[in-house]
CSV table of C-alpha atoms and ligand atoms in Angstrom, one decimal:
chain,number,residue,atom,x,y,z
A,1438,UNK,CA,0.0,0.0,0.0
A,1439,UNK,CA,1.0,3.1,-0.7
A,1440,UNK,CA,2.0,6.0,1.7
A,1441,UNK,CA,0.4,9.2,1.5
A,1442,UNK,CA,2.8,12.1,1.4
A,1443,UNK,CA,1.6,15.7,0.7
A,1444,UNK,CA,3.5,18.8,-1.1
A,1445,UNK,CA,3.0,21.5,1.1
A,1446,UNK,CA,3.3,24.6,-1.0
A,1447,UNK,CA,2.8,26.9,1.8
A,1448,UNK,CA,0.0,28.9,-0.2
A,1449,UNK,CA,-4.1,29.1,-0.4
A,1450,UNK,CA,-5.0,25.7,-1.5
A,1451,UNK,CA,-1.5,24.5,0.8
A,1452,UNK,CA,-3.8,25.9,4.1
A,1453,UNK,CA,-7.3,24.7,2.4
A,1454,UNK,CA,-6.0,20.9,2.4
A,1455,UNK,CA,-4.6,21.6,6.1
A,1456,UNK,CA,-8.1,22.3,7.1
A,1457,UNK,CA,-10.0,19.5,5.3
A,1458,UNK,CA,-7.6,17.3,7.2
A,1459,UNK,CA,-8.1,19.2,10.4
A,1460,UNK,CA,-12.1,18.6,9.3
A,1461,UNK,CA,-11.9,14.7,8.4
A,1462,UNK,CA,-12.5,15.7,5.2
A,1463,UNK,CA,-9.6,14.3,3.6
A,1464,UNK,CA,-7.1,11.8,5.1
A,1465,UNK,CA,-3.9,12.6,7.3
A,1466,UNK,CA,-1.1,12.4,5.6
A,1467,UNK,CA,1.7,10.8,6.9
A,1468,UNK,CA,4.2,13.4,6.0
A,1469,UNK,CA,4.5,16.9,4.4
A,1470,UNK,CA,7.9,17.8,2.3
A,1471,UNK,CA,8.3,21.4,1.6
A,1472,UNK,CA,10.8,22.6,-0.8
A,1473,UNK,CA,13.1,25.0,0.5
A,1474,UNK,CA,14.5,27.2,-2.6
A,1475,UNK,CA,16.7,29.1,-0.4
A,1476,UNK,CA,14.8,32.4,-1.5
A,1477,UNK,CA,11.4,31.6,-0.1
A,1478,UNK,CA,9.4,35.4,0.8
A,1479,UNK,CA,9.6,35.1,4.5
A,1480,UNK,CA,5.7,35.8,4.7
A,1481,UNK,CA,5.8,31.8,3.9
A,1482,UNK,CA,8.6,30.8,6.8
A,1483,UNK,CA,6.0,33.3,9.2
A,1484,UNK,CA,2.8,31.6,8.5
A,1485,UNK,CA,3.9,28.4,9.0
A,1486,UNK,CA,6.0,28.7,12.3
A,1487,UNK,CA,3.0,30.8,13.4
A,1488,UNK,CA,-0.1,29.3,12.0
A,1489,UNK,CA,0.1,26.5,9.7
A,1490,UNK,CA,2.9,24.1,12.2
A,1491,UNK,CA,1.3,24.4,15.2
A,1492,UNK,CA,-1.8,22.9,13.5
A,1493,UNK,CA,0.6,20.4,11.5
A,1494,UNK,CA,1.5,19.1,14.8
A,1495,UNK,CA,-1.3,19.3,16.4
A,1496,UNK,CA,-3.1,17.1,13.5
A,1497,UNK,CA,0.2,14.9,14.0
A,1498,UNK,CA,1.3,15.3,10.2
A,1499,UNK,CA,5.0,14.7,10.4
A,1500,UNK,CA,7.0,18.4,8.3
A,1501,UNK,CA,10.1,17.9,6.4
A,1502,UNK,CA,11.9,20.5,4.8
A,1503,UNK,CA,13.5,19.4,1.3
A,1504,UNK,CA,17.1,21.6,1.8
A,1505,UNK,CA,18.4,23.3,-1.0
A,1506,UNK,CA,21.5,21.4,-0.5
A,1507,UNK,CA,19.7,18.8,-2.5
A,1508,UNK,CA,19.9,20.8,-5.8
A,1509,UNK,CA,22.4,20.1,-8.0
A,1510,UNK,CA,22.5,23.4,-9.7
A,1511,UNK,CA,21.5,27.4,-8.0
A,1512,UNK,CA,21.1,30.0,-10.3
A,1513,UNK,CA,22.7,28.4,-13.5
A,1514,UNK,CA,22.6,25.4,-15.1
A,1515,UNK,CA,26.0,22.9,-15.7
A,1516,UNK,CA,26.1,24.8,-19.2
A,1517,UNK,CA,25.5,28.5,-17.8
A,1518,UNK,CA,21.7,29.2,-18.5
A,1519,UNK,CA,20.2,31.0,-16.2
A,1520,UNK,CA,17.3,29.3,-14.5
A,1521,UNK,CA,14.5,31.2,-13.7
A,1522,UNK,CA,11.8,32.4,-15.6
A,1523,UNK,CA,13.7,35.9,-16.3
A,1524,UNK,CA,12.1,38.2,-18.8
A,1525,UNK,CA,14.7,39.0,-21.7
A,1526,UNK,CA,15.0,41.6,-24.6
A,1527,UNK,CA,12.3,39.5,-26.2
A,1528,UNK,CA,10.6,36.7,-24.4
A,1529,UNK,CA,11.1,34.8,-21.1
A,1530,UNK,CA,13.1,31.9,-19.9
A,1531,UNK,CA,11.9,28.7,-18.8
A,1532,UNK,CA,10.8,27.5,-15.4
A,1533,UNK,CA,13.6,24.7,-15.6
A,1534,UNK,CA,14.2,26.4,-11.6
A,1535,UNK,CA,10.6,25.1,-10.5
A,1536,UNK,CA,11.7,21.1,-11.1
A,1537,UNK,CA,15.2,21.8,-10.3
A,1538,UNK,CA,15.0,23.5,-7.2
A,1539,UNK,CA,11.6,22.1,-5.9
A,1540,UNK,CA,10.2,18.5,-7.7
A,1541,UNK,CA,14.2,17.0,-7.9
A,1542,UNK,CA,14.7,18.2,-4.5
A,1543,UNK,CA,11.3,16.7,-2.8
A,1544,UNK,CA,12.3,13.5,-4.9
A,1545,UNK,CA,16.3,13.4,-3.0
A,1546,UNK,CA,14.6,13.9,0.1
A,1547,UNK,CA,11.4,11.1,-0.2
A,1548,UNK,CA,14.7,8.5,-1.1
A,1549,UNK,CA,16.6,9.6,2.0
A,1550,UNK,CA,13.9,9.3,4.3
A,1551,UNK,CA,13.4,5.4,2.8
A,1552,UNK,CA,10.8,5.8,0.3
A,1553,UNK,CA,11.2,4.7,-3.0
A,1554,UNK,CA,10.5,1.5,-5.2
A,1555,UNK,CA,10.3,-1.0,-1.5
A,1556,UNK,CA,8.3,2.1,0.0
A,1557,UNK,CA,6.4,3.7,-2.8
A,1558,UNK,CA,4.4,6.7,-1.5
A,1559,UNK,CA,1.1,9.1,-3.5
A,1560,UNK,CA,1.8,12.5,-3.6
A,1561,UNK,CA,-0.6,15.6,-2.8
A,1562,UNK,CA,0.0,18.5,-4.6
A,1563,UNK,CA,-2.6,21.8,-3.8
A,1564,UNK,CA,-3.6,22.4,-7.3
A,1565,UNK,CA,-7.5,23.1,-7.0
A,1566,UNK,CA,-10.5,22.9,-9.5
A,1567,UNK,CA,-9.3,25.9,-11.9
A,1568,UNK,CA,-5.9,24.4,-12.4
A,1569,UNK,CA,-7.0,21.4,-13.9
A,1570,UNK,CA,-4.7,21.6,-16.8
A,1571,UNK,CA,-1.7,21.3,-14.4
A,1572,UNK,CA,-2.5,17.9,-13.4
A,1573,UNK,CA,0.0,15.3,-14.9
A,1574,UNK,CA,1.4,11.8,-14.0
A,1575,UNK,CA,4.4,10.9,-12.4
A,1576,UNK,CA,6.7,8.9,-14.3
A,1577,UNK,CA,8.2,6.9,-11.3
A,1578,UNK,CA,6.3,3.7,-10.4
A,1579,UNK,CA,7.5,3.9,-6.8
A,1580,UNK,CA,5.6,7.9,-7.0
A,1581,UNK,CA,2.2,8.7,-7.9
A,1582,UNK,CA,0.7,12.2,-7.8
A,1583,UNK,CA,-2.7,13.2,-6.6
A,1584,UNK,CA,-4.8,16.0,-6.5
A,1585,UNK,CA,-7.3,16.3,-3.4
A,1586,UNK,CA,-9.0,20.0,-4.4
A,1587,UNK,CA,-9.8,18.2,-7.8
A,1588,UNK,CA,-10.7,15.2,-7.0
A,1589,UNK,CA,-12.1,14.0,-3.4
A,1590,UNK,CA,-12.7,17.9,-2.6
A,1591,UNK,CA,-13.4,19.7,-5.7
A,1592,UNK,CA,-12.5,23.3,-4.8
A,1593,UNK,CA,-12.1,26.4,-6.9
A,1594,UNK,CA,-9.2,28.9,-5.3
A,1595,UNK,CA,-11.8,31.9,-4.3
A,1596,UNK,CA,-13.3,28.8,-2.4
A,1597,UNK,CA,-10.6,27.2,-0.8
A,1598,UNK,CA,-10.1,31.1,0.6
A,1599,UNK,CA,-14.0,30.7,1.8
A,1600,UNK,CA,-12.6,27.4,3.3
A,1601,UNK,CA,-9.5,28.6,5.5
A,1602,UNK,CA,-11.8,31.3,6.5
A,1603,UNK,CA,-14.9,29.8,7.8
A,1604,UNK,CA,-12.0,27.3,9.3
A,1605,UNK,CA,-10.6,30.7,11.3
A,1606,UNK,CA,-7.5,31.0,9.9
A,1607,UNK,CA,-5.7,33.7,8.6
A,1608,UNK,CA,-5.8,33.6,4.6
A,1609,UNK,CA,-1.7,33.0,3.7
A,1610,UNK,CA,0.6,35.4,1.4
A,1611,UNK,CA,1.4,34.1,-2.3
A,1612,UNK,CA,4.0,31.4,-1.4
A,1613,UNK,CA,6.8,31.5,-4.0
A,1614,UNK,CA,10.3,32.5,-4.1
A,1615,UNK,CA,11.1,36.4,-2.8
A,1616,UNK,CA,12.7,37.1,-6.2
A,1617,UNK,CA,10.2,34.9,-9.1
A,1618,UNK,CA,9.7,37.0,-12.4
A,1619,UNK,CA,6.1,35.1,-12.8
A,1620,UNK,CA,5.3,37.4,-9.9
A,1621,UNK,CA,2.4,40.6,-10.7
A,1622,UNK,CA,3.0,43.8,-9.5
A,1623,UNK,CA,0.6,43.3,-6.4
A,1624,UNK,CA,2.8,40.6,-5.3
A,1625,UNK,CA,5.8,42.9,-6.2
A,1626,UNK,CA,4.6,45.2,-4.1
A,1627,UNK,CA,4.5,42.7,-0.9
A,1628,UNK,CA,7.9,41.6,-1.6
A,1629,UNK,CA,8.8,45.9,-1.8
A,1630,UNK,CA,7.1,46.0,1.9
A,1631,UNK,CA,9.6,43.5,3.4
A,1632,UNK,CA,13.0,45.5,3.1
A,1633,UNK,CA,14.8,42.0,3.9
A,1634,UNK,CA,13.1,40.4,1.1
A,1635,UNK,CA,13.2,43.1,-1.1
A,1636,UNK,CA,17.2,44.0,-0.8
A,1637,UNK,CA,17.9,40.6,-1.9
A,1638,UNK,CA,15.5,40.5,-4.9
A,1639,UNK,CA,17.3,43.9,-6.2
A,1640,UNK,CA,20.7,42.4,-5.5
A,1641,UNK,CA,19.6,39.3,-7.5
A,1642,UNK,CA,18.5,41.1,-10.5
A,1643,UNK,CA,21.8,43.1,-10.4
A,1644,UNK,CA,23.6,40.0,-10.5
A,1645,UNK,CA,21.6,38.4,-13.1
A,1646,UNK,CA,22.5,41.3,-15.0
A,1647,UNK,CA,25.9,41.6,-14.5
A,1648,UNK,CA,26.5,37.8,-15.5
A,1649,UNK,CA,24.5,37.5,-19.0
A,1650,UNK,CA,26.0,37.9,-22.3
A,1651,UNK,CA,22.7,37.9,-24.4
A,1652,UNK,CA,21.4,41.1,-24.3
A,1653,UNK,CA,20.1,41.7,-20.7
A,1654,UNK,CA,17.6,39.6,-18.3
A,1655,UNK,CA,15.4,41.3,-16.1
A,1656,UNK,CA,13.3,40.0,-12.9
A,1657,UNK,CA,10.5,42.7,-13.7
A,1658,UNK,CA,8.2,42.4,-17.0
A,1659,UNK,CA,8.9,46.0,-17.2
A,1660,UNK,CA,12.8,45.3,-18.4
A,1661,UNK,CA,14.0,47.7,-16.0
A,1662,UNK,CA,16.1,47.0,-13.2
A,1663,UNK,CA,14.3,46.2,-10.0
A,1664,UNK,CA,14.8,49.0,-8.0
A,1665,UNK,CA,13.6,51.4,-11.0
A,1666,UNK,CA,10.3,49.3,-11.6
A,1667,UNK,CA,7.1,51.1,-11.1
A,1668,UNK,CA,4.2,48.5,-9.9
A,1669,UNK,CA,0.6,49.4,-11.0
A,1670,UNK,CA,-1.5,50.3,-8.0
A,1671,UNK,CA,-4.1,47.6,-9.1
A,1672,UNK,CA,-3.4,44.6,-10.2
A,1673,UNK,CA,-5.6,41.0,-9.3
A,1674,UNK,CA,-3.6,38.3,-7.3
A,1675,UNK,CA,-2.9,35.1,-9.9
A,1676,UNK,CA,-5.1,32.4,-9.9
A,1677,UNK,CA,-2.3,30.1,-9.3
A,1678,UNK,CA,-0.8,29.0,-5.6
A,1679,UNK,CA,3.1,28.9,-6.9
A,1680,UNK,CA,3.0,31.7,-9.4
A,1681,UNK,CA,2.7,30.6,-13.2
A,1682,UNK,CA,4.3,27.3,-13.9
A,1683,UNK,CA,6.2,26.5,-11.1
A,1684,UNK,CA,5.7,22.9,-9.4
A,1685,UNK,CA,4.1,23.1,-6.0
B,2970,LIG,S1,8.7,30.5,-7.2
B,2970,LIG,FE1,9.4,31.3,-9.2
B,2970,LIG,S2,11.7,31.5,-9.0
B,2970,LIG,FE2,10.9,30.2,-7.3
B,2970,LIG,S3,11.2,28.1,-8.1
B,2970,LIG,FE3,9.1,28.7,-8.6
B,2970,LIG,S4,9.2,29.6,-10.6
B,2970,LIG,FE4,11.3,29.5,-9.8
């Protein structure tokens, strides 16, 4: 039989599937893995030493952090590309960061905790009823993925917010790296209120900058640097828990 082991994301539908469990709506996992990137916004480390672990432990769910450590490559690949999902003169990069930094390193860590082909183990990930097109299979035998807010609580994201608040929790920030170009200016604009965050994200897209050869890569869509970018006042919040296409 297999083990049930759950991707916490750390966003909306992350805290939705928290409560179900903490409802008997859906089963308690044995363990949730969470992918440290190494440039998580700390809104995401807050809410879950303050709201989301206590609750973890309290349900007796079992939270491992997936170290960056894990990763075999940071900013570049082996043959220089950058990669993150940085705008560029005339298009944007792939999200090659998103499996590199988050599904490889979940993977490492399942092996080193025992799991694998003699332990095989289904996976939760948070994507809920509007992101049905991001559902795939896992090409591991010893893996499988599912998807609870699709199908054993079919949720849409503005309901799984109805659900953490009629549960009585406080609804969580965007969860996603402090520096991630498939950010929108309203999250911009959160990372901008946390100078901590926000000094490293500018630093970042200096650096980028300072290292590419092709013509210039930018964090914001507005292909200026960072600190210059002006964020429209009002922009919606993505439908999406880890922006765009990343993996959680
Ligand atoms: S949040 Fe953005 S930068 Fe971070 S891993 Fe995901 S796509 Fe990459």
């Amino acid at each position: 039989m297999k083990r049930l082991i759950w991707s916490y994301g750390g966003g909306i539908q992350t805290i939705a599937i928290l409560t179900l469990v903490a409802e008997g709506k859906l089963p308690t996992p044995e363990l949730a893995i969470f992918a440290d990137t190494g440039r998580e916004r700390s809104s995401t480390w807050e809410y879950l030493e303050e709201v989301a672990g206590p609750l973890m432990e309290r349900l007796g769910i079992r939270f491992e952090v997936a170290s960056h450590d894990l990763a075999t490559v940071d900013l570049y690949a082996h043959n220089g590309d950058l990669l993150m999902p940085a705008y560029t003169t005339d298009g944007k990069l792939p999200t090659f960061c998103s499996q590199e930094w988050k599904r490889q390193v979940c993977l490492r860590r399942l092996r080193q905790l025992g799991y694998g082909p003699k332990k095989p183990v289904v996976t939760w990930y948070g994507m809920s009823l509007d992101e049905i097109h991001r559902m795939s299979d896992s090409r591991l035998q010893w893996h499988s993925h599912h998807y609870p807010l699709i199908l054993d609580v079919p949720l849409r994201r503005i309901e799984c917010e109805t659900q953490i608040e009629r549960f009585g929790l406080p609804l969580p920030r965007k969860s996603a790296c402090w520096m991630c170009p498939h950010m929108n200016d309203a999250e911009w604009q959160e990372v901008r209120a946390h100078p901590t965050d926000w000094a490293k994200a500018v630093a970042l897209d200096e650096e980028i900058r300072a290292n590419d050869e092709h013509g210039g890569v930018w964090l914001h869509k507005s292909r200026v640097p960072l600190a210059q970018a002006e964020f429209a006042d009002k922009e919606e919040l993505p439908l999406f828990e880890c922006a765009d296409s990343c993996w959680t």
